[in-house]
Coordinates of C-alpha atoms and ligand atoms in Angstrom, one line a residue:
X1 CA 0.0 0.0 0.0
X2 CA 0.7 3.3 -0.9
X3 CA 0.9 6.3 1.4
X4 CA -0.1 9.1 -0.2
X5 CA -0.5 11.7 2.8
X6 CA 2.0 14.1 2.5
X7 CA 5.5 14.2 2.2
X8 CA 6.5 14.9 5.7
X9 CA 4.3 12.1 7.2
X10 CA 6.2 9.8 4.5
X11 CA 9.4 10.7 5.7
X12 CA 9.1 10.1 8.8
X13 CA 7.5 6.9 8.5
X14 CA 9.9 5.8 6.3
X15 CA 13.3 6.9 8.2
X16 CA 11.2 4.7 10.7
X17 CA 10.5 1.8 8.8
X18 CA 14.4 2.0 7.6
X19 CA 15.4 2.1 11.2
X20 CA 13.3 -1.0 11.4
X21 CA 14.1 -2.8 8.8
X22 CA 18.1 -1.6 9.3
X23 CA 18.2 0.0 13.0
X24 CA 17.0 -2.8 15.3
X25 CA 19.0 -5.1 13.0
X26 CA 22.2 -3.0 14.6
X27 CA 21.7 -4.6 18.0
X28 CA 25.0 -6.2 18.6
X29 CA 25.9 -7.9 21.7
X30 CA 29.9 -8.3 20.9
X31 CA 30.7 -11.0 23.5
X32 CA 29.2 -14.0 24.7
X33 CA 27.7 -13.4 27.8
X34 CA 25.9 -15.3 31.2
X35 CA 22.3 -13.6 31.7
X36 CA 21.6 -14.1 35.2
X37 CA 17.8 -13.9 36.0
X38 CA 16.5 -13.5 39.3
X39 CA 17.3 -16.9 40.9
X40 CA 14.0 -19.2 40.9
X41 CA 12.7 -22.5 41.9
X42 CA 12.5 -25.6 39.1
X43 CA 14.4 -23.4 37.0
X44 CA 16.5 -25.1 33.6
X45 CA 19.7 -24.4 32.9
X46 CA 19.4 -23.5 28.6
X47 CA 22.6 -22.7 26.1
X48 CA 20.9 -20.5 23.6
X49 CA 23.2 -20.1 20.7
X50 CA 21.5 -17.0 18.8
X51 CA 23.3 -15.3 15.9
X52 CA 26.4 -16.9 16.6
X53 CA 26.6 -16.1 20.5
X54 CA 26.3 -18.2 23.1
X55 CA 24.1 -17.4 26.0
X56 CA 23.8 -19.8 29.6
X57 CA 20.4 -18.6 31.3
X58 CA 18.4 -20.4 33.8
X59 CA 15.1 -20.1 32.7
X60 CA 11.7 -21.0 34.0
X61 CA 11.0 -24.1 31.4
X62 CA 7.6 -22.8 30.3
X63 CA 9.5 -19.8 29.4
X64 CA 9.3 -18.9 25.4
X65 CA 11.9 -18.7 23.1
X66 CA 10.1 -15.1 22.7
X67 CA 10.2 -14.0 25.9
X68 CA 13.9 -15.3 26.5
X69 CA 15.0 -13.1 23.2
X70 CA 12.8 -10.2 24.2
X71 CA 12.7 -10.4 28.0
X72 CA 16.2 -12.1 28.9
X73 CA 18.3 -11.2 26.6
X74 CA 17.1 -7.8 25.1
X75 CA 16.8 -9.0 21.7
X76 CA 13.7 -7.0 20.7
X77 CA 14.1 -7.3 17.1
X78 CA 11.7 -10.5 16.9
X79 CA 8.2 -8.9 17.9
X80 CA 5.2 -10.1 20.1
X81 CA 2.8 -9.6 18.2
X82 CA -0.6 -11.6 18.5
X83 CA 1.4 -14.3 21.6
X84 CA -0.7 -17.5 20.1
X85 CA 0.8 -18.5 16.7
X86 CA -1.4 -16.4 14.6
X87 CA 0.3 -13.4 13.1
X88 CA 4.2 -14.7 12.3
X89 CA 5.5 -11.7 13.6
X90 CA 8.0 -13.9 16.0
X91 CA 8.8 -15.4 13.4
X92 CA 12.7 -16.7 13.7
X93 CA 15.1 -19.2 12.1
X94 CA 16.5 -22.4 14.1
X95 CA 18.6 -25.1 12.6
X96 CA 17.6 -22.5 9.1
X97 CA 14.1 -23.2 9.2
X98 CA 11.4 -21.1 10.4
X99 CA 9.3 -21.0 13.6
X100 CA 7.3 -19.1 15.7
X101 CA 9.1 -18.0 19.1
X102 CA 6.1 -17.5 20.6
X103 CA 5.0 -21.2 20.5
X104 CA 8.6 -22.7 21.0
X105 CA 10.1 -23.1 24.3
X106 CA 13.4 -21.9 25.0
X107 CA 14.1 -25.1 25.9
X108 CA 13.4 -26.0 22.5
X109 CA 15.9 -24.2 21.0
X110 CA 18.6 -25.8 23.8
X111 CA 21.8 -25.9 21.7
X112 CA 20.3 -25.5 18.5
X113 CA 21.1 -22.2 15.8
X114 CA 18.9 -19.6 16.2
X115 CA 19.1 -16.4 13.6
X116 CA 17.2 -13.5 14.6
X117 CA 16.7 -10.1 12.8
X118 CA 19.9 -8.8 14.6
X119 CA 21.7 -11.6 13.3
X120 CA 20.3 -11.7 9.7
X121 CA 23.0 -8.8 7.9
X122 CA 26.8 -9.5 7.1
X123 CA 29.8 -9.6 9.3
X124 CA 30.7 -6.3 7.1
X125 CA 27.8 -4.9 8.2
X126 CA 25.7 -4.7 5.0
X127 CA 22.3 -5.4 5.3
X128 CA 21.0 -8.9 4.0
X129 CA 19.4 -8.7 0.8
X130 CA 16.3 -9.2 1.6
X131 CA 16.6 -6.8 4.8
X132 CA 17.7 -4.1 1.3
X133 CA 14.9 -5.6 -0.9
X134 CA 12.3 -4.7 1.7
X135 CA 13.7 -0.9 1.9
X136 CA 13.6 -0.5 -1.8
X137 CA 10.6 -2.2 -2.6
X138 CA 9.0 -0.2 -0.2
X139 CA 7.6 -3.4 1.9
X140 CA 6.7 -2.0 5.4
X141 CA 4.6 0.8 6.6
X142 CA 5.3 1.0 10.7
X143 CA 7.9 -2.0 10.8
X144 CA 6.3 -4.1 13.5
X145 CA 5.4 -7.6 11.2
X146 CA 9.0 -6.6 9.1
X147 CA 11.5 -8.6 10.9
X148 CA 9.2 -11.6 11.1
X149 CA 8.4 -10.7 7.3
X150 CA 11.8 -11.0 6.8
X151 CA 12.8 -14.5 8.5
X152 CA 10.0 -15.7 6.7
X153 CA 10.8 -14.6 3.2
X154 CA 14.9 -15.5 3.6
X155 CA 13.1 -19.3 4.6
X156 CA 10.6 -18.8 1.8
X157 CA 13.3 -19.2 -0.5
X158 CA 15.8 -21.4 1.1
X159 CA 12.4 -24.0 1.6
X160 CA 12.3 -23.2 -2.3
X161 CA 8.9 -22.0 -2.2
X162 CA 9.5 -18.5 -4.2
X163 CA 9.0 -20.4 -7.8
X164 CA 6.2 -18.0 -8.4
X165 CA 4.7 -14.8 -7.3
X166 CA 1.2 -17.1 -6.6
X167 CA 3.7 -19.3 -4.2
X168 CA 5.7 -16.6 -2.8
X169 CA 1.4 -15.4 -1.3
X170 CA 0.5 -18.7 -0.2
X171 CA 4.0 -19.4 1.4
X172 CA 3.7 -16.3 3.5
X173 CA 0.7 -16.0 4.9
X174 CA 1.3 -17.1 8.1
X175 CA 2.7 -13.6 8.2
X176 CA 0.1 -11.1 9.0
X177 CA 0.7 -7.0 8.4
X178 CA -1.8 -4.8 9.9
X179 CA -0.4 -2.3 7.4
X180 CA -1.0 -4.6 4.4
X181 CA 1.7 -4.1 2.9
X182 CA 1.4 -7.2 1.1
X183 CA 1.9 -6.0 -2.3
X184 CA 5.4 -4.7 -1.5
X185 CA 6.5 -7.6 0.9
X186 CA 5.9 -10.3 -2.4
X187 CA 7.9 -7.3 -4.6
X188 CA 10.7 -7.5 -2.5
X189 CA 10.8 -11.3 -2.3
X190 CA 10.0 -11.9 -6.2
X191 CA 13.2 -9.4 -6.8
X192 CA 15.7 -11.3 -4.7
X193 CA 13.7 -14.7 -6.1
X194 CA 14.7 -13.2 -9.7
X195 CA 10.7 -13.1 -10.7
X196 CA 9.4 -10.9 -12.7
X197 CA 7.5 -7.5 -11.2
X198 CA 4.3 -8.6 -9.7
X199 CA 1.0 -7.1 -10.3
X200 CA -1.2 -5.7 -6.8
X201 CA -3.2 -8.3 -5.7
X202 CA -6.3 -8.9 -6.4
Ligands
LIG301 S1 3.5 -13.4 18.2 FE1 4.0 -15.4 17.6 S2 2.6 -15.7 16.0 FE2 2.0 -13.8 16.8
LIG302 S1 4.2 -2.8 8.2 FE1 2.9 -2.4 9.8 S2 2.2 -4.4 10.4 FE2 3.3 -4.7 8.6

């Protein structure tokens, strides 16, 4: 979707939706590190290797992967959105395939590779190309489903379901945007898939 409200408006949001799509990406944590949560009964010890650090917490086990990014570790770049598997916005990678943190248990995730948002762009520092796709197709209107958009579309086509532009919908749709910006989100995917321009949608 288009915003057509002014140029001002449009700057803004978009120097927002860059700082999104670019900005929360920047959270580096440069070390390994020991979180140490308040100290509690029945809690699990849990090695969380997440971008390529390694993390020792204790968590509650009914804890979330979700909650331990956002919560334990300050990795907010994976959102909450909907809590109960129905909008993707949690959406991260373990062993390179997707899930929803909000419905995996830390526990889960015990020792496996998890990529978040932060983790997605080069060691150099340049943004992943579908992190730049999504700036230049224009793919996100306030940034909150982006980073899940994003984990979902860099699976899409690993899981090698970006043959078409009709695949590329149906393969994403467990990613909701309030924002519907659906017709930029499948741009940006068919561009790094090396499709053709889709159409809107109809
Ligand atoms: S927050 Fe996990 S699917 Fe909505
Ligand atoms: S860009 Fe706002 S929810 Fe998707």
């Amino acid at each position: 979707m288009t915003m057509s409200d002014g140029v001002s408006r449009r700057t803004v949001l978009k120097t927002g939706a860059a700082a999104t799509a670019a900005g929360s990406i920047g959270v580096h944590i440069s070390a390994a590190r020991t979180a140490t949560p308040p100290a509690m009964d029945g809690a699990s010890p849990v090695v969380l290797r997440i971008n390529g650090e390694r993390y020792q917490l204790d968590l509650d086990p009914r804890t979330s992967l979700l909650d331990a990014l956002r919560e334990h570790l300050d990795l907010t770049g994976t959102k909450k959105g909907c809590d109960h598997g129905q909008c993707g916005a949690c959406t991260v990678l373990i062993d390179g395939r997707r899930v929803l943190a909000c419905l995996t248990l830390a526990v889960q995730a015990d020792g496996r590779p998890v990529t978040t948002i932060e983790g997605l762009r080069g060691p150099d520092g340049r943004l992943h190309p579908m992190q730049q796709a999504f700036i230049d197709h224009d793919a996100l209107q306030c940034g909150y489903c982006t980073p899940g958009q994003i984990l979902s579309a860099v699976a899409c086509l690993s899981e090698g379901h970006a043959g078409s532009v009709d695949e590329i919908r149906e393969y994403m749709s467990g990613n909701l945007c309030r924002c519907a910006a659906y017709d930029g989100i499948t741009a940006a995917i068919a561009a790094v898939a090396g499709l053709p321009a889709p159409g809107p949608e109809a």
